[in-house]
Structure formats: structure tokens, C-alpha cells
PDB file of C-alpha atoms in Angstrom:
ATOM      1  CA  UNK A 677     115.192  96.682  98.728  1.00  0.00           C
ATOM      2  CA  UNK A 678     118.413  98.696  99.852  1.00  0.00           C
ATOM      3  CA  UNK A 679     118.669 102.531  99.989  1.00  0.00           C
ATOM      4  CA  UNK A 680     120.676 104.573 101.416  1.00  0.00           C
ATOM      5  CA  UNK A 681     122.891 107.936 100.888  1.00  0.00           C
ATOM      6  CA  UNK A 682     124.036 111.195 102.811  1.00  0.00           C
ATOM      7  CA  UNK A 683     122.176 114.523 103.901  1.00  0.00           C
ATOM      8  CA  UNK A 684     124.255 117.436 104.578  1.00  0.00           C
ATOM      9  CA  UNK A 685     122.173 119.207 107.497  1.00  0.00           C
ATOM     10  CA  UNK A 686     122.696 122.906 108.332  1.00  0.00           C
ATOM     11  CA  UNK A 687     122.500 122.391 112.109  1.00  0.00           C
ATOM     12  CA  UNK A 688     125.010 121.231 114.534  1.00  0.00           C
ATOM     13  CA  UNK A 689     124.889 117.166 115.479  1.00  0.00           C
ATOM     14  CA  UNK A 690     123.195 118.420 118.500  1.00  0.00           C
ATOM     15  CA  UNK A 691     120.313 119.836 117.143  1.00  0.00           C
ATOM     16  CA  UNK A 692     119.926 117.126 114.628  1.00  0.00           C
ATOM     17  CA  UNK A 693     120.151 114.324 117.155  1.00  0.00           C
ATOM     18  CA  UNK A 694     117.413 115.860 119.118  1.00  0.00           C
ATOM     19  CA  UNK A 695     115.050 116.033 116.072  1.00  0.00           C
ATOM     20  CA  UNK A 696     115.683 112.308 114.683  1.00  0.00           C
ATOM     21  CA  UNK A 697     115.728 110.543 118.348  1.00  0.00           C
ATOM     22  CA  UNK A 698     112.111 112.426 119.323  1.00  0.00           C
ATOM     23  CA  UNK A 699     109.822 110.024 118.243  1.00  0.00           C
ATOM     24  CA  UNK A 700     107.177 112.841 117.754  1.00  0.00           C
ATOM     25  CA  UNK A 701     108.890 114.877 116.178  1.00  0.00           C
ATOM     26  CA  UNK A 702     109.673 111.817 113.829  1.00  0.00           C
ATOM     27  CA  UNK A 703     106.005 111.026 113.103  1.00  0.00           C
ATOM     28  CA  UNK A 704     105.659 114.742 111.772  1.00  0.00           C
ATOM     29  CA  UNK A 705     108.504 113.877 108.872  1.00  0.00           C
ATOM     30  CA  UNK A 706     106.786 110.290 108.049  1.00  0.00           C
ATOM     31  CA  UNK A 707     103.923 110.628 104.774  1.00  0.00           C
ATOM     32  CA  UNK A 708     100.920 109.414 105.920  1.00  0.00           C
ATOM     33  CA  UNK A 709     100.817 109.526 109.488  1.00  0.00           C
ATOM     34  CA  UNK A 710      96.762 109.415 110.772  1.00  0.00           C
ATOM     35  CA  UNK A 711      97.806 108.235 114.904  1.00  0.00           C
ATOM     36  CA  UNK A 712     100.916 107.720 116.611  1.00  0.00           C
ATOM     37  CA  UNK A 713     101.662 106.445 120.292  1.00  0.00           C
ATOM     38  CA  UNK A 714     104.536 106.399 122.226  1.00  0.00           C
ATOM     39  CA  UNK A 715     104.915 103.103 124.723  1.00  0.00           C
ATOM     40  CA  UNK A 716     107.995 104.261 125.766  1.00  0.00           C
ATOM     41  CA  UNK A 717     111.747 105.831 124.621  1.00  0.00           C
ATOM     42  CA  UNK A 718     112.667 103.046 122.662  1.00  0.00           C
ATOM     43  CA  UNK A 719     108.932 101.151 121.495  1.00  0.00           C
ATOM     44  CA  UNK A 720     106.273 103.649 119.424  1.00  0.00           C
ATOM     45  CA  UNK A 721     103.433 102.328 117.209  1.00  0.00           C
ATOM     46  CA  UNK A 722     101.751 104.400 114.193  1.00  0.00           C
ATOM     47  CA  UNK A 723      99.374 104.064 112.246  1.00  0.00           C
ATOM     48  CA  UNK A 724     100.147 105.283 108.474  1.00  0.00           C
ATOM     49  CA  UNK A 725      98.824 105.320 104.864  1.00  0.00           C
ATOM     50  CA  UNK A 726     101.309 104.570 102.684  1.00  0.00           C
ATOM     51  CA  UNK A 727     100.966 106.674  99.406  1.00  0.00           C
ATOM     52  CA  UNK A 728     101.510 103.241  96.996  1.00  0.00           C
ATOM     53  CA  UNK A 729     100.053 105.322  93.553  1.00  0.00           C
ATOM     54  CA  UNK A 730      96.760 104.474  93.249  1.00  0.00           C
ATOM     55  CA  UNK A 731      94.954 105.328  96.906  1.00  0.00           C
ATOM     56  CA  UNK A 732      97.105 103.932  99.733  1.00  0.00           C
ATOM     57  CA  UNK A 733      98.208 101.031 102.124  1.00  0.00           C
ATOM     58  CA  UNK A 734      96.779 101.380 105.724  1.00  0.00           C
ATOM     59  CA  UNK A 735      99.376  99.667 107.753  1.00  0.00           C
ATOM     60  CA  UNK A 736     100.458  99.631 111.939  1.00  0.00           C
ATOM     61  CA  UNK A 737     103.965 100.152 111.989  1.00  0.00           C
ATOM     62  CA  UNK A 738     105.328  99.210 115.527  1.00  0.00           C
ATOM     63  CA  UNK A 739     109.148 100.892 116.030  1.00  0.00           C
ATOM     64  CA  UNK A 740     111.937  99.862 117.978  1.00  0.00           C
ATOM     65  CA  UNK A 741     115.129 101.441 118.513  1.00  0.00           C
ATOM     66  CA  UNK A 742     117.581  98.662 118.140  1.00  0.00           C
ATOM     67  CA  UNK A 743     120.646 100.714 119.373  1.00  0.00           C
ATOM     68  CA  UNK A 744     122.190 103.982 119.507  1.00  0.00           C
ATOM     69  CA  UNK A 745     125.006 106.222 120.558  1.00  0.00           C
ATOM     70  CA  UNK A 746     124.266 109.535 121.419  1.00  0.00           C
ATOM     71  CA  UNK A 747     125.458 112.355 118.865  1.00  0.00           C
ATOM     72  CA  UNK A 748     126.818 109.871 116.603  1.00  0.00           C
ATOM     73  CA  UNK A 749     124.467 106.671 115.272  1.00  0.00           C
ATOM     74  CA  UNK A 750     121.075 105.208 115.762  1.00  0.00           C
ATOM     75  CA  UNK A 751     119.448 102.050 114.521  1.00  0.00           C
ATOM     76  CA  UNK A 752     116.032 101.408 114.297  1.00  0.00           C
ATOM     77  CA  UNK A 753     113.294  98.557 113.228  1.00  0.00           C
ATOM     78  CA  UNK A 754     110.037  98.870 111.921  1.00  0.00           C
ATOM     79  CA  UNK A 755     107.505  96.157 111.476  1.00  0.00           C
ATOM     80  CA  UNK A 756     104.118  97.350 109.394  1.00  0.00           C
ATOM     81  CA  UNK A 757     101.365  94.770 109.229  1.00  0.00           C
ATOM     82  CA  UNK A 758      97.976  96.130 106.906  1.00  0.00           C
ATOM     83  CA  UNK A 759      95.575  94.011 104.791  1.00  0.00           C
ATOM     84  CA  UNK A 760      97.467  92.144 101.805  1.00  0.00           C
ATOM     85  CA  UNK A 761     100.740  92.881 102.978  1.00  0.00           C
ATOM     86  CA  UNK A 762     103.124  92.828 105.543  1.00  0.00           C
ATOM     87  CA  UNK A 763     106.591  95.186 106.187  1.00  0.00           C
ATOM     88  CA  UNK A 764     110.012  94.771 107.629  1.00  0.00           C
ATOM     89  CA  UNK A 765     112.288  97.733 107.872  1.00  0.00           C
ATOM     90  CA  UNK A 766     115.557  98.380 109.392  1.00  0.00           C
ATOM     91  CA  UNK A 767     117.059 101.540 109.293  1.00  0.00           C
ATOM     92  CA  UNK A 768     120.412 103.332 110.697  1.00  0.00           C
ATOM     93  CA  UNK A 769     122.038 106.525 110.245  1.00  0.00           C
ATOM     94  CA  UNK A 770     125.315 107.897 111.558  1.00  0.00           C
ATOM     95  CA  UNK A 771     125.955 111.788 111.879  1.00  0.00           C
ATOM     96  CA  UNK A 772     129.186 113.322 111.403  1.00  0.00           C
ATOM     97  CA  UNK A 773     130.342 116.877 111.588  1.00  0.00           C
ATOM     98  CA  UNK A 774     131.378 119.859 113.546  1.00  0.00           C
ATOM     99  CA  UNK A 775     129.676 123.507 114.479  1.00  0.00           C
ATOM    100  CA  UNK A 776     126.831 123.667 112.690  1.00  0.00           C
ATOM    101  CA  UNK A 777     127.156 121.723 109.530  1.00  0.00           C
ATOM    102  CA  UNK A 778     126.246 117.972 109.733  1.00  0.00           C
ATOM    103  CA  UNK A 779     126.572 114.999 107.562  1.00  0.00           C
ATOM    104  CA  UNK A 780     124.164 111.851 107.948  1.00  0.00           C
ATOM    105  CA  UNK A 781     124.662 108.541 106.072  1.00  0.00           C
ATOM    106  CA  UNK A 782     121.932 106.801 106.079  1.00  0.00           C
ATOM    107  CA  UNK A 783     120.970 103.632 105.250  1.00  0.00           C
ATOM    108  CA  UNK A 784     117.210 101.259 104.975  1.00  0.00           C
ATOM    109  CA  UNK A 785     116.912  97.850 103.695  1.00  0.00           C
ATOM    110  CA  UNK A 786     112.624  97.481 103.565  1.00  0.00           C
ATOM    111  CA  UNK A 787     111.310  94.195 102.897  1.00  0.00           C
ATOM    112  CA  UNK A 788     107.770  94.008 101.792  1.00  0.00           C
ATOM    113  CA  UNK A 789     105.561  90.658 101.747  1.00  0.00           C
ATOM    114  CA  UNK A 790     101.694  89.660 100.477  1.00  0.00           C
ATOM    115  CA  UNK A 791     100.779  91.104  97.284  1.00  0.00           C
ATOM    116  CA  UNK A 792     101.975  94.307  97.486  1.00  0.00           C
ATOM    117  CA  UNK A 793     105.338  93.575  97.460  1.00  0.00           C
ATOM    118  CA  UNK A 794     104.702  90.870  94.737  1.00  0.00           C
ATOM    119  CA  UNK A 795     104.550  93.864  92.600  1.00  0.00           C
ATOM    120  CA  UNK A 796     108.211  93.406  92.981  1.00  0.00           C
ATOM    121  CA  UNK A 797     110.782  95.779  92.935  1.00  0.00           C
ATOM    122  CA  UNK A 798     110.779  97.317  89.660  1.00  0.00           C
ATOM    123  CA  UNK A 799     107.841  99.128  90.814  1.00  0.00           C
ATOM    124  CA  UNK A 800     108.074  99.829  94.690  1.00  0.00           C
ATOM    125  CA  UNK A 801     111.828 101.224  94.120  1.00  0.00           C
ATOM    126  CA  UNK A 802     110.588 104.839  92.749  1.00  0.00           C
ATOM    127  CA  UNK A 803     107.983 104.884  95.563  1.00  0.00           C
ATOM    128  CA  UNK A 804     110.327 104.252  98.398  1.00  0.00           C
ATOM    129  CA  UNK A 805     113.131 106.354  96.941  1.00  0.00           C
ATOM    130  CA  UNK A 806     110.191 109.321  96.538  1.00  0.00           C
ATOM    131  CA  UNK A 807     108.968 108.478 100.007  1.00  0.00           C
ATOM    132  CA  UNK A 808     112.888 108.835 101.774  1.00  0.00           C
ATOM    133  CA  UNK A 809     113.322 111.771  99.637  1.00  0.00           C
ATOM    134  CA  UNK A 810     110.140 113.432 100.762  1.00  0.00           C
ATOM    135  CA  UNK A 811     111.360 112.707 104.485  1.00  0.00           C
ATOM    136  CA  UNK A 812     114.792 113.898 104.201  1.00  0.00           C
ATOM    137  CA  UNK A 813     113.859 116.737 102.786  1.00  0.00           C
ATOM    138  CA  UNK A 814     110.781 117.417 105.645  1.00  0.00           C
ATOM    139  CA  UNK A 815     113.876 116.476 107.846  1.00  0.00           C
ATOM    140  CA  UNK A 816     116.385 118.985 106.645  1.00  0.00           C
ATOM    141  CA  UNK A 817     113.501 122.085 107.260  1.00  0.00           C
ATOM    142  CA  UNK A 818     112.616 120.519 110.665  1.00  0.00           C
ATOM    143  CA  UNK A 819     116.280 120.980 111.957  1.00  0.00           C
ATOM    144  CA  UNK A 820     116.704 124.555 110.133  1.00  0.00           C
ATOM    145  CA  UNK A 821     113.590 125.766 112.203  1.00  0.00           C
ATOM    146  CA  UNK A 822     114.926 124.151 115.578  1.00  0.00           C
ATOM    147  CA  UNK A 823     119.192 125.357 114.964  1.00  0.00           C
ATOM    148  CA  UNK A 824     116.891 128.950 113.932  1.00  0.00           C
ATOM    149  CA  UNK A 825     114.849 128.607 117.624  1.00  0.00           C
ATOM    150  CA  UNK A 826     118.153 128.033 119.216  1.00  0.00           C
TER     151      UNK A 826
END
């Protein structure tokens, strides 16, 4: 499954970069969240519920950031392992922009094994669009309140 798009962010590509490459501030934006760890800048493991209609998916989603350059893209993967299925995520984005407007494409293609994602994609689609959409949006108020703060 492929998704991807463009958030217009009312902060500078400062401010935004700070909020999307702090792992911890990261975890805050993800749904379903319970623990999160940080190994080190570029390795973090959480452990998350994901909201899959009825009840929810406990997974351990270990991070990597694959690459980045600073104020202007970041890639990242994401391996989730929970009973009955198994995920693979990678994920970029690339921020455009000057004074305090920015623009961030983004892009995920998630790959979901095991039975869950034999419910094919028909029926996980909606949930990860909701899911990136509930994100973006947790994103967009995180880096109002930190351009706000200053």
C-alpha cells in the first residue's frame, strides 16, 4: 500500500525539522503509543496498538532513519512484528519553503503480512489513510505550538 501527499505547515523548515527528526516528540504524533525507547539518534523501538476497527494490533515497531539531509528530506524504516502479523514501512518526506510557511511531501509505502494484512487492501486502505491523517494533523498543531514558543 502507497500513500503519500503534501502538508502545508505554518512554521518555518526550521521549526518543523526539529519536531519530525525528535524521535520523542514523534512518538507523541503516532496513535497508539503505550512505551517508546530511544537506542540512539538514528535506532528507536515502540511499542504501539494499532487502532485496526475492532480492538487493536499490539505490535514492536523498531525505527531506523535510513538517511537524511538536514532542513530538507528524511527517510525512515519501520519494522512492526505483533501476534498474526508482521509490518514493513518505509517512509520519506521532503520540506520545502521559506519564512515561516512550509510545504512537506510525503510519501509511505506499508506492507503488512500474516492475517491481518490478508484482509487485503480494500480494507486496511481507509485505516491507514485515517491513521496518516490523524498524524499529520497532530503534526501540524505540534509545530504551531513550538513556531508559537519561539
Amino acid at each position: 500500500m502507497r500513500v503519500e501527499g503534501t502538508k502545508e505547515l505554518p512554521a518555518s523548515r526550521e521549526v518543523v525539522w526539529d519536531v519530525i527528526n525528535d524521535p520523542a516528540q514523534m512518538a507523541t504524533l503516532m496513535p497508539g503509543v503505550e512505551s517508546f525507547e530511544i537506542q540512539d539518534e538514528r535506532h528507536w523501538t515502540a511499542k504501539v496498538k494499532v487502532p485496526l476497527g475492532l480492538g487493536g494490533l499490539k505490535m514492536t515497531m523498531k525505527f531506523e532513519k535510513v538517511e537524511e539531509r538536514p532542513l530538507e528530506f528524511a527517510s525512515l524504516n519501520a519494522k512492526g512484528t505483533g501476534v498474526g502479523a508482521m509490518m514493513n514501512m518505509t517512509t520519506s518526506f521532503t520540506l520545502s519553503g521559506e519564512g515561516d510557511q512550509t510545504s512537506m511531501a510525503w510519501e509511505a509505502d506499508v506492507k503488512i503480512a500474516g492475517p491481518v494484512g490478508a484482509m487485503g487492501q480494500r480494507v486496511l486502505q481507509p485505516i491507514v489513510n485515517q491513521q496518516v491523517e490523524n498524524v499529520l494533523t497532530a503534526l501540524e498543531t505540534k509545530v504551531t505550538e513550538a513556531a508559537a514558543s519561539g
